[in-house]
Short mmCIF file of C-alpha atoms and ligand atoms in Angstrom, two decimals:
data_model
loop_
_atom_site.label_atom_id
_atom_site.label_comp_id
_atom_site.label_asym_id
_atom_site.label_seq_id
_atom_site.Cartn_x
_atom_site.Cartn_y
_atom_site.Cartn_z
CA MET A 1 64.84 16.83 17.89
CA GLU A 2 65.72 20.57 17.05
CA LYS A 3 66.13 22.50 20.15
CA GLU A 4 62.93 24.79 19.33
CA LYS A 5 60.78 22.18 18.67
CA TYR A 6 62.04 20.11 21.64
CA GLN A 7 61.03 23.06 23.95
CA ASN A 8 57.63 23.60 22.63
CA LEU A 9 56.76 20.11 23.20
CA LYS A 10 57.97 20.26 26.53
CA ASP A 11 55.88 23.61 27.20
CA SER A 12 52.70 21.79 25.89
CA TYR A 13 52.86 19.75 28.90
CA LYS A 14 53.24 22.62 31.31
CA PRO A 15 49.64 23.05 33.00
CA GLY A 16 48.20 26.76 32.85
CA ILE A 17 45.46 28.25 34.75
CA PRO A 18 42.48 28.27 32.28
CA TYR A 19 41.00 31.50 33.53
CA SER A 20 44.42 33.47 33.61
CA GLU A 21 43.67 36.92 32.08
CA LYS A 22 45.11 38.31 28.92
CA LEU A 23 47.52 41.15 29.60
CA ASN A 24 47.63 44.43 27.65
CA GLN A 25 51.24 46.04 26.59
CA ASP A 26 52.07 47.49 30.01
CA GLU A 27 50.78 44.56 32.03
CA LYS A 28 53.38 42.55 29.94
CA LYS A 29 55.90 44.72 30.91
CA LEU A 30 55.18 44.55 34.67
CA ASP A 31 54.51 40.68 34.41
CA GLU A 32 58.54 40.46 33.00
CA TYR A 33 59.62 42.49 36.22
CA LEU A 34 57.50 40.34 38.42
CA ASN A 35 59.18 37.48 37.01
CA ARG A 36 62.61 38.69 37.68
CA ILE A 37 61.91 39.57 41.12
CA LYS A 38 60.21 36.29 41.69
CA LYS A 39 63.29 34.59 40.51
CA GLU A 40 65.69 36.93 43.08
CA ALA A 41 62.96 36.13 45.85
CA ASP A 42 63.14 32.21 45.16
CA ARG A 43 67.03 32.26 45.61
CA LEU A 44 66.70 33.73 49.19
CA TYR A 45 65.59 29.94 50.21
CA HIS A 46 67.23 26.84 50.73
CA PRO A 47 65.39 24.40 48.17
CA ASN A 48 64.51 22.14 51.23
CA ASP A 49 63.53 24.34 53.42
CA PRO A 50 59.69 25.10 54.05
CA TYR A 51 58.94 27.70 51.79
CA GLY A 52 57.02 31.01 51.52
CA ILE A 53 57.02 33.71 53.94
CA ILE A 54 57.25 31.55 56.95
CA GLU A 55 60.11 33.06 59.13
CA TRP A 56 58.89 36.84 58.61
CA LYS A 57 60.97 37.95 61.42
CA ASP A 58 64.21 37.33 59.38
CA ASP A 59 63.76 40.33 56.84
CA GLU A 60 66.85 38.74 55.07
CA ASP A 61 64.42 36.07 53.46
CA ILE A 62 61.85 38.58 52.34
CA HIS A 63 62.40 40.05 49.01
CA PRO A 64 61.89 43.85 49.52
CA GLN A 65 60.67 44.73 45.83
CA LEU A 66 58.08 41.76 45.79
CA ILE A 67 56.62 42.42 49.28
CA ASP A 68 56.24 46.13 48.10
CA PHE A 69 54.35 44.67 44.80
CA CYS A 70 52.32 42.58 47.45
CA PHE A 71 51.38 45.50 49.55
CA LYS A 72 50.09 47.82 46.81
CA LEU A 73 48.59 45.14 44.75
CA PRO A 74 44.65 45.97 44.23
CA LYS A 75 43.60 42.65 45.69
CA GLY A 76 39.85 42.78 45.31
CA ALA A 77 38.01 41.52 48.34
CA ASP A 78 39.27 39.51 51.53
CA LEU A 79 36.12 36.83 51.34
CA HIS A 80 37.11 34.85 54.57
CA ALA A 81 38.39 36.81 57.64
CA HIS A 82 36.97 35.79 61.09
CA ASP A 83 35.68 38.73 63.35
CA ASN A 84 38.10 41.58 63.64
CA THR A 85 41.41 39.49 62.75
CA MET A 86 42.15 41.45 59.66
CA ILE A 87 43.75 44.24 61.87
CA PRO A 88 47.39 43.83 61.53
CA LEU A 89 49.33 42.88 64.96
CA ASP A 90 51.18 46.18 65.67
CA LYS A 91 47.93 48.54 65.14
CA PHE A 92 46.10 45.81 67.35
CA VAL A 93 48.72 46.05 70.18
CA GLU A 94 48.53 49.91 69.80
CA ILE A 95 44.78 49.85 70.78
CA ILE A 96 44.82 47.25 73.51
CA ILE A 97 48.03 48.10 75.26
CA GLU A 98 46.18 50.00 78.10
CA TYR A 99 43.91 47.18 79.02
CA ALA A 100 46.20 44.15 78.51
CA MET A 101 47.54 42.28 81.14
CA ILE A 102 50.27 39.44 80.94
CA CYS A 103 51.57 36.58 83.34
CA LEU A 104 55.24 36.77 83.79
CA ASP A 105 55.66 33.75 86.33
CA GLY A 106 54.14 30.44 87.04
CA GLU A 107 52.43 28.00 85.08
CA ASN A 108 50.40 30.96 83.22
CA TYR A 109 53.54 32.54 81.64
CA GLY A 110 53.01 34.40 78.65
CA THR A 111 49.35 34.32 78.76
CA LEU A 112 47.38 37.25 78.03
CA TYR A 113 44.30 38.48 79.83
CA THR A 114 42.30 41.88 79.67
CA VAL A 115 41.58 44.16 82.83
CA PHE A 116 38.21 42.76 82.48
CA SER A 117 38.98 38.98 82.79
CA ALA A 118 37.10 37.09 85.39
CA ASP A 119 40.18 34.71 85.29
CA LEU A 120 42.75 37.23 86.05
CA PRO A 121 45.53 35.78 88.11
CA GLU A 122 46.99 37.98 90.88
CA ASN A 123 50.51 37.88 89.16
CA ALA A 124 49.22 39.38 86.05
CA ILE A 125 50.50 42.88 85.34
CA LYS A 126 49.65 45.54 82.66
CA ILE A 127 51.52 45.18 79.41
CA SER A 128 52.33 48.78 79.20
CA GLU A 129 54.07 48.34 82.71
CA ALA A 130 55.84 45.18 81.61
CA LEU A 131 57.15 47.13 78.52
CA GLU A 132 58.29 49.93 80.75
CA GLN A 133 60.13 47.74 83.15
CA GLY A 134 61.91 46.04 80.30
CA PHE A 135 60.47 42.69 80.79
CA PHE A 136 60.21 42.34 77.28
CA SER A 137 60.46 44.53 73.96
CA ARG A 138 57.24 45.22 71.81
CA GLU A 139 58.77 42.83 69.05
CA GLU A 140 58.90 40.15 71.69
CA LEU A 141 55.39 40.79 72.91
CA MET A 142 53.96 40.58 69.29
CA ASP A 143 56.28 37.22 68.45
CA MET A 144 54.08 36.00 71.72
CA MET A 145 50.75 36.85 69.91
CA VAL A 146 51.48 34.94 66.61
CA ILE A 147 51.34 31.14 66.43
CA SER A 148 54.76 30.01 65.81
CA ASP A 149 56.52 26.49 64.99
CA ASP A 150 57.69 26.17 68.63
CA GLN A 151 54.09 25.77 69.95
CA GLU A 152 53.37 22.45 68.69
CA GLU A 153 53.07 20.64 72.27
CA ASN A 154 49.57 21.47 72.65
CA GLY A 155 48.75 21.77 69.18
CA TYR A 156 48.30 24.93 67.00
CA TRP A 157 44.67 25.05 67.30
CA LYS A 158 44.71 25.05 71.21
CA ARG A 159 46.99 28.29 70.86
CA LEU A 160 44.76 29.92 68.35
CA GLU A 161 41.79 29.36 70.74
CA ASP A 162 43.75 30.73 73.72
CA LEU A 163 44.83 33.84 71.87
CA PHE A 164 41.21 34.27 71.06
CA SER A 165 40.05 33.82 74.62
CA ALA A 166 42.67 36.16 75.86
CA THR A 167 41.69 38.67 73.58
CA GLY A 168 37.99 38.30 73.69
CA ASP A 169 37.24 40.33 76.90
CA PHE A 170 38.02 43.37 75.06
CA TYR A 171 34.64 43.16 73.18
CA ASN A 172 32.96 43.87 76.58
CA ASP A 173 33.83 47.48 75.81
CA ILE A 174 32.08 48.63 72.84
CA SER A 175 34.47 51.56 72.30
CA ILE A 176 37.50 49.40 71.91
CA MET A 177 35.55 47.00 69.97
CA GLU A 178 34.76 49.86 67.22
CA LYS A 179 38.01 51.19 67.47
CA ILE A 180 39.64 47.79 66.64
CA TRP A 181 36.96 47.20 63.66
CA GLU A 182 37.82 50.59 62.48
CA GLU A 183 41.49 50.20 62.18
CA GLY A 184 40.85 46.58 60.84
CA PHE A 185 38.82 47.67 57.95
CA ARG A 186 41.26 51.11 57.27
CA SER A 187 44.26 48.74 57.13
CA CYS A 188 42.39 46.63 54.52
CA TYR A 189 41.62 49.52 52.34
CA GLU A 190 45.20 50.76 52.69
CA LYS A 191 46.64 47.36 51.25
CA GLY A 192 44.29 47.35 48.21
CA ILE A 193 41.29 45.54 49.54
CA ASN A 194 37.68 47.05 48.71
CA LEU A 195 35.55 44.30 50.27
CA VAL A 196 35.80 42.06 53.34
CA GLU A 197 33.26 39.59 53.81
CA VAL A 198 33.52 39.04 57.61
CA ARG A 199 32.70 35.65 59.38
CA ASP A 200 30.92 37.09 62.37
CA TRP A 201 30.41 35.05 65.49
CA GLY A 202 26.88 35.06 66.67
CA VAL A 203 25.29 34.01 69.75
CA GLU A 204 21.70 32.87 70.79
CA ASP A 205 20.52 36.12 71.58
CA ASP A 206 19.07 38.84 69.10
CA LEU A 207 19.96 41.88 71.14
CA LEU A 208 23.68 41.09 71.51
CA ASN A 209 23.80 39.96 67.83
CA ASP A 210 22.28 43.17 67.27
CA ILE A 211 24.32 45.57 69.06
CA ARG A 212 27.45 43.68 67.77
CA ASP A 213 26.75 44.00 64.38
CA ARG A 214 25.57 47.59 64.63
CA THR A 215 28.93 48.25 66.07
CA ILE A 216 30.75 46.85 63.16
CA ARG A 217 28.57 48.73 60.81
CA GLU A 218 29.46 51.75 62.28
CA ALA A 219 33.30 51.26 62.16
CA TYR A 220 32.41 50.13 58.33
CA TYR A 221 30.68 53.51 57.70
CA ARG A 222 33.68 55.62 59.00
CA ILE A 223 36.13 53.98 56.65
CA ARG A 224 33.27 54.29 53.73
CA ARG A 225 32.84 57.94 54.70
CA GLN A 226 36.38 58.46 53.54
CA HIS A 227 36.65 55.44 50.63
CA PRO A 228 33.06 55.41 49.06
CA ASP A 229 34.34 52.49 47.19
CA PHE A 230 35.08 50.31 50.25
CA LEU A 231 32.16 47.63 51.43
CA VAL A 232 31.92 45.31 54.21
CA ARG A 233 29.46 42.31 54.57
CA LEU A 234 28.60 39.84 57.23
CA ILE A 235 28.49 36.20 57.39
CA GLY A 236 26.83 35.08 60.48
CA CYS A 237 28.73 31.76 62.33
CA ALA A 238 27.91 29.16 64.85
CA GLY A 239 30.31 26.92 66.60
CA LYS A 240 30.22 23.12 65.53
CA ASP A 241 32.72 21.95 67.95
CA SER A 242 32.15 18.70 69.77
CA GLY A 243 31.32 20.75 72.94
CA SER A 244 28.31 22.66 71.51
CA SER A 245 25.00 21.27 70.82
CA ILE A 246 23.39 21.23 67.39
CA ASP A 247 20.26 22.74 69.00
CA SER A 248 22.37 25.88 70.15
CA ALA A 249 24.34 26.43 66.79
CA CYS A 250 20.82 26.16 64.94
CA GLU A 251 19.30 28.80 67.54
CA THR A 252 22.33 30.93 67.06
CA LEU A 253 21.86 30.72 63.18
CA ARG A 254 18.18 31.59 63.30
CA SER A 255 18.89 34.61 65.51
CA ILE A 256 21.51 35.72 62.90
CA ILE A 257 18.78 35.39 60.14
CA ARG A 258 16.16 37.39 62.20
CA VAL A 259 18.86 40.10 62.83
CA SER A 260 19.60 40.13 59.06
CA LYS A 261 16.09 41.32 58.49
CA HIS A 262 16.34 44.72 59.99
CA ILE A 263 20.21 45.49 59.76
CA LYS A 264 20.98 46.65 56.29
CA ASP A 265 23.72 48.55 54.52
CA GLU A 266 22.14 51.82 54.58
CA PHE A 267 25.03 53.94 53.83
CA ASP A 268 23.64 55.15 50.66
CA PRO A 269 19.82 55.43 51.38
CA ASP A 270 18.97 55.56 47.69
CA ASN A 271 20.69 52.06 47.43
CA ILE A 272 19.81 50.06 50.54
CA GLU A 273 21.55 46.69 50.67
CA ASP A 274 21.77 43.49 52.43
CA PHE A 275 24.62 43.79 55.45
CA ILE A 276 24.44 40.23 56.67
CA ILE A 277 24.58 38.01 53.67
CA GLY A 278 25.21 34.59 54.64
CA LEU A 279 25.41 31.75 57.10
CA ASP A 280 28.15 29.39 58.15
CA LEU A 281 29.55 26.73 60.97
CA CYS A 282 33.07 27.33 62.38
CA ASN A 283 35.68 25.60 64.58
CA GLU A 284 38.30 23.07 64.17
CA GLU A 285 37.14 20.72 62.13
CA ASP A 286 38.88 17.57 63.41
CA ASN A 287 37.36 18.33 66.81
CA SER A 288 33.75 19.01 65.52
CA LYS A 289 30.70 17.23 64.34
CA PRO A 290 30.54 16.43 60.70
CA LEU A 291 28.48 19.17 58.49
CA SER A 292 26.25 16.22 57.80
CA ASP A 293 24.88 16.40 61.35
CA TYR A 294 23.56 19.90 60.70
CA ALA A 295 21.98 18.89 56.86
CA ASP A 296 18.36 18.86 58.39
CA PHE A 297 18.75 22.39 59.27
CA LEU A 298 20.97 23.76 56.77
CA MET A 299 19.01 22.30 53.93
CA SER A 300 15.57 23.34 55.37
CA ASP A 301 13.04 25.72 53.97
CA GLU A 302 13.74 28.19 56.74
CA VAL A 303 17.37 28.86 55.74
CA LYS A 304 16.48 28.47 51.67
CA ASN A 305 14.01 31.23 52.28
CA SER A 306 15.88 33.24 54.56
CA GLY A 307 17.82 35.20 51.47
CA LEU A 308 20.93 33.98 53.15
CA LYS A 309 23.37 31.84 51.13
CA LEU A 310 25.87 29.35 52.88
CA TYR A 311 29.50 29.83 52.88
CA LEU A 312 30.35 26.83 54.55
CA HIS A 313 33.92 26.00 55.97
CA CYS A 314 34.93 22.39 54.66
CA GLY A 315 38.03 20.24 54.11
CA GLU A 316 40.10 22.06 56.55
CA SER A 317 41.40 18.73 57.72
CA LEU A 318 44.05 15.91 56.77
CA ARG A 319 41.94 12.85 58.29
CA ARG A 320 41.30 10.41 56.02
CA ASP A 321 37.48 10.02 57.07
CA ASN A 322 36.91 13.88 56.51
CA ASP A 323 34.36 14.25 53.82
CA SER A 324 32.88 17.52 54.36
CA VAL A 325 33.77 19.01 50.79
CA VAL A 326 31.12 16.46 49.72
CA ASP A 327 28.48 17.70 52.40
CA ALA A 328 29.23 21.36 51.45
CA TYR A 329 28.52 20.61 47.50
CA ILE A 330 25.29 18.69 48.51
CA MET A 331 24.25 21.65 50.49
CA ASP A 332 24.81 23.93 47.80
CA SER A 333 27.24 25.95 49.60
CA TYR A 334 27.86 29.05 47.34
CA ARG A 335 31.45 29.33 48.28
CA VAL A 336 33.51 27.15 50.49
CA GLY A 337 36.21 28.17 53.08
CA HIS A 338 39.40 25.97 52.84
CA ALA A 339 38.71 22.74 50.98
CA VAL A 340 42.46 21.71 51.84
CA ASN A 341 41.55 18.09 51.21
CA LEU A 342 39.23 18.33 47.99
CA TYR A 343 42.19 17.08 46.05
CA ARG A 344 41.16 13.55 47.42
CA PHE A 345 37.87 13.84 45.53
CA PRO A 346 38.85 14.03 41.90
CA GLU A 347 35.27 13.74 40.60
CA LEU A 348 34.24 16.47 42.97
CA MET A 349 36.74 18.51 41.71
CA LYS A 350 35.20 18.54 38.44
CA LYS A 351 31.85 19.25 40.03
CA TYR A 352 33.28 22.33 41.71
CA ALA A 353 34.60 23.83 38.55
CA GLU A 354 31.46 23.07 36.65
CA ARG A 355 29.21 24.77 39.35
CA ASN A 356 31.80 27.62 39.87
CA THR A 357 32.02 27.05 43.55
CA ALA A 358 34.79 29.43 44.64
CA ILE A 359 37.04 28.25 47.38
CA GLU A 360 38.51 30.74 49.90
CA VAL A 361 42.21 29.83 50.14
CA CYS A 362 44.00 30.66 53.40
CA LEU A 363 47.72 30.14 53.03
CA MET A 364 49.04 31.65 56.18
CA SER A 365 46.45 30.03 58.18
CA ASN A 366 46.96 26.45 56.63
CA TYR A 367 50.42 26.92 57.07
CA ARG A 368 50.36 28.10 60.87
CA LEU A 369 47.82 25.31 61.53
CA GLY A 370 49.90 22.43 60.16
CA TYR A 371 47.87 21.55 57.29
CA VAL A 372 50.12 22.41 54.84
CA ARG A 373 53.71 22.68 55.88
CA ASP A 374 55.30 23.66 52.34
CA LEU A 375 53.15 25.98 50.40
CA ARG A 376 54.83 24.98 47.00
CA ILE A 377 52.49 21.89 47.22
CA HIS A 378 49.38 23.53 48.84
CA PRO A 379 46.56 21.84 46.42
CA ALA A 380 45.01 25.15 45.57
CA LEU A 381 47.19 25.54 42.73
CA GLN A 382 45.98 22.40 41.20
CA TYR A 383 42.45 23.65 42.00
CA MET A 384 43.17 26.54 39.97
CA ILE A 385 44.59 24.45 37.20
CA SER A 386 41.32 22.50 37.26
CA GLY A 387 39.29 25.42 36.53
CA ILE A 388 38.14 26.05 39.96
CA PRO A 389 37.78 29.79 41.07
CA ILE A 390 39.77 30.69 43.95
CA SER A 391 40.63 33.58 45.74
CA LEU A 392 43.06 34.35 48.59
CA CYS A 393 41.86 35.10 52.09
CA SER A 394 43.30 36.12 55.54
CA ASP A 395 41.10 33.77 58.08
CA ASP A 396 42.44 34.57 61.43
CA GLY A 397 45.35 36.72 59.78
CA LEU A 398 46.00 38.77 63.41
CA PHE A 399 47.42 35.55 64.94
CA MET A 400 49.12 33.95 61.69
CA THR A 401 51.31 36.82 60.46
CA ARG A 402 52.30 40.36 60.67
CA ALA A 403 50.81 41.41 57.22
CA PRO A 404 47.65 39.42 56.71
CA MET A 405 46.90 39.29 53.01
CA VAL A 406 50.20 40.76 52.00
CA ASP A 407 51.88 37.95 53.17
CA ASP A 408 49.28 35.35 51.77
CA PHE A 409 49.74 36.83 48.10
CA TYR A 410 53.69 36.90 48.45
CA SER A 411 53.49 32.99 49.40
CA ALA A 412 51.04 32.42 46.50
CA ILE A 413 53.19 34.23 43.75
CA LEU A 414 56.35 32.62 45.07
CA CYS A 415 55.08 29.24 45.69
CA TRP A 416 53.25 28.82 42.63
CA ASP A 417 55.07 30.78 40.28
CA LEU A 418 52.10 32.85 39.22
CA SER A 419 52.05 35.06 36.29
CA LEU A 420 50.28 38.66 36.55
CA GLY A 421 47.50 37.19 34.43
CA ASP A 422 46.88 34.58 37.08
CA ILE A 423 47.13 37.07 39.61
CA LYS A 424 44.77 39.35 37.99
CA ALA A 425 42.17 36.53 37.60
CA MET A 426 42.31 35.65 41.37
CA CYS A 427 41.77 39.31 42.45
CA ARG A 428 38.89 39.39 40.05
CA ASN A 429 37.42 36.24 41.19
CA SER A 430 37.31 37.74 44.75
CA ILE A 431 34.82 40.21 43.70
CA LYS A 432 32.83 38.33 40.91
CA TYR A 433 32.36 35.14 43.42
CA SER A 434 31.60 37.72 46.38
CA GLY A 435 28.06 37.53 48.29
CA LEU A 436 27.35 41.07 46.82
CA THR A 437 24.23 41.73 44.31
CA ASP A 438 25.14 42.06 40.71
CA LYS A 439 24.59 45.59 40.77
CA GLU A 440 27.06 46.18 43.43
CA ILE A 441 29.41 43.77 41.72
CA ASP A 442 29.60 45.88 38.71
CA ARG A 443 30.24 48.91 40.42
CA LEU A 444 32.86 47.48 42.67
CA MET A 445 34.18 45.72 39.73
CA ARG A 446 34.79 49.11 38.04
CA SER A 447 36.30 50.46 41.16
CA TRP A 448 38.98 47.83 41.32
CA GLU A 449 39.64 48.15 37.62
CA ASN A 450 40.57 51.64 38.07
CA ARG A 451 42.96 50.77 41.11
CA TRP A 452 44.52 48.11 38.93
CA ASP A 453 45.25 50.44 36.14
CA ASP A 454 46.77 52.87 38.67
CA PHE A 455 48.77 50.06 40.32
CA VAL A 456 50.37 49.00 37.09
CA ALA A 457 51.10 52.46 35.83
CA GLU A 458 52.62 53.36 39.21
CA GLN A 459 54.70 50.30 39.33
CA LEU A 460 55.92 50.97 35.54
CA LYS A 461 56.83 54.58 36.55
CA ASP A 462 59.37 52.92 39.33
CA LEU A 463 61.12 50.55 37.18
ZN1 ZN B 501 38.16 30.10 58.91
#
């Protein structure tokens, strides 16, 4: 067979992403550049090493032009970020440093506390003092706060939960809390994110939910005053772990439904929109009750008539008996978080594609928590090829990696060999399948398209 014919035949077997975007002339030029830097970045890895931006401490493994491309890329929305963890670690440390304590001997070595902690051990000292006295450097401190490979002993989830409890007390001080939110939202806008849909951990208390959500809203308004094309929405969450009762989770979600009726996005008084847009259940799935235990409530008229959609975590598990991706489909979840094991249900994959149920894919989180140890074989690429919309999200970015979302895009582009058309489609999906109203989606899509065109022009100028 002649060479060209053979190549054409071969290419016909290579799967593409059906919703990949068509590129204009300028974008085609940028795509060629992207291809070149992807190849260069690819060569920085030994073929058998786990792949992606895993060892972010080792700058030699990170391609400077590709990381710059990922930082500046207009990403659309981060549709799955828990509480305030979209803030990068360096900014977080900057804010908390005066209030954070650490144990440097005994069995609690390396454990973080806040000055407000009820469990503060006697040997804990202020982090600022420990830094001054040279117990560790700022770099080493940041290493302690990101989940890493050498913490397998008690499980990655235990480590994540410890980090959440170590930092949880900061929220007892409303001014620190607001500052963390504000810096988190600012960093999102600076790296090309126009919308953050936050999984907001609720409690069984309307007043506390109200205070927290108003604080988040105030921090969001501060960024929107500077950047009118920035939006924040909340998805209220309750716990489903084996230690929490089903009644308690339902009561928390009921409280969120009540609070959603009176806390609105009133930034533009002529266009008052919903601020709380949905409901979800969180926690480590392998240590939680199955979603089906909540079916009565989640499928009730009370929830259906609440005006809030479901955005359920599901399929974040490698267990053979985990079928929560089926539950989420039956419950008509508008989008789903993770769906790592959806590949085990080929017929259901078709249904997800038919219904356009978008999947919030969190690469760095899936890697750090041990679900996918080599991102080249992450199933989300298969989901895209099957026509299921996906968008990249940060999950608990603060504890996963130094640059949430930037590193997620770097890994996806490199590990799945994405073209500029694939990336553009993924970013557009994040707005298209957001929880905004149609009117807001139109407005935000225009802002994003402008940012995208500016990005392409700026990248070409630097070539
Ligand atoms: Zn999550």
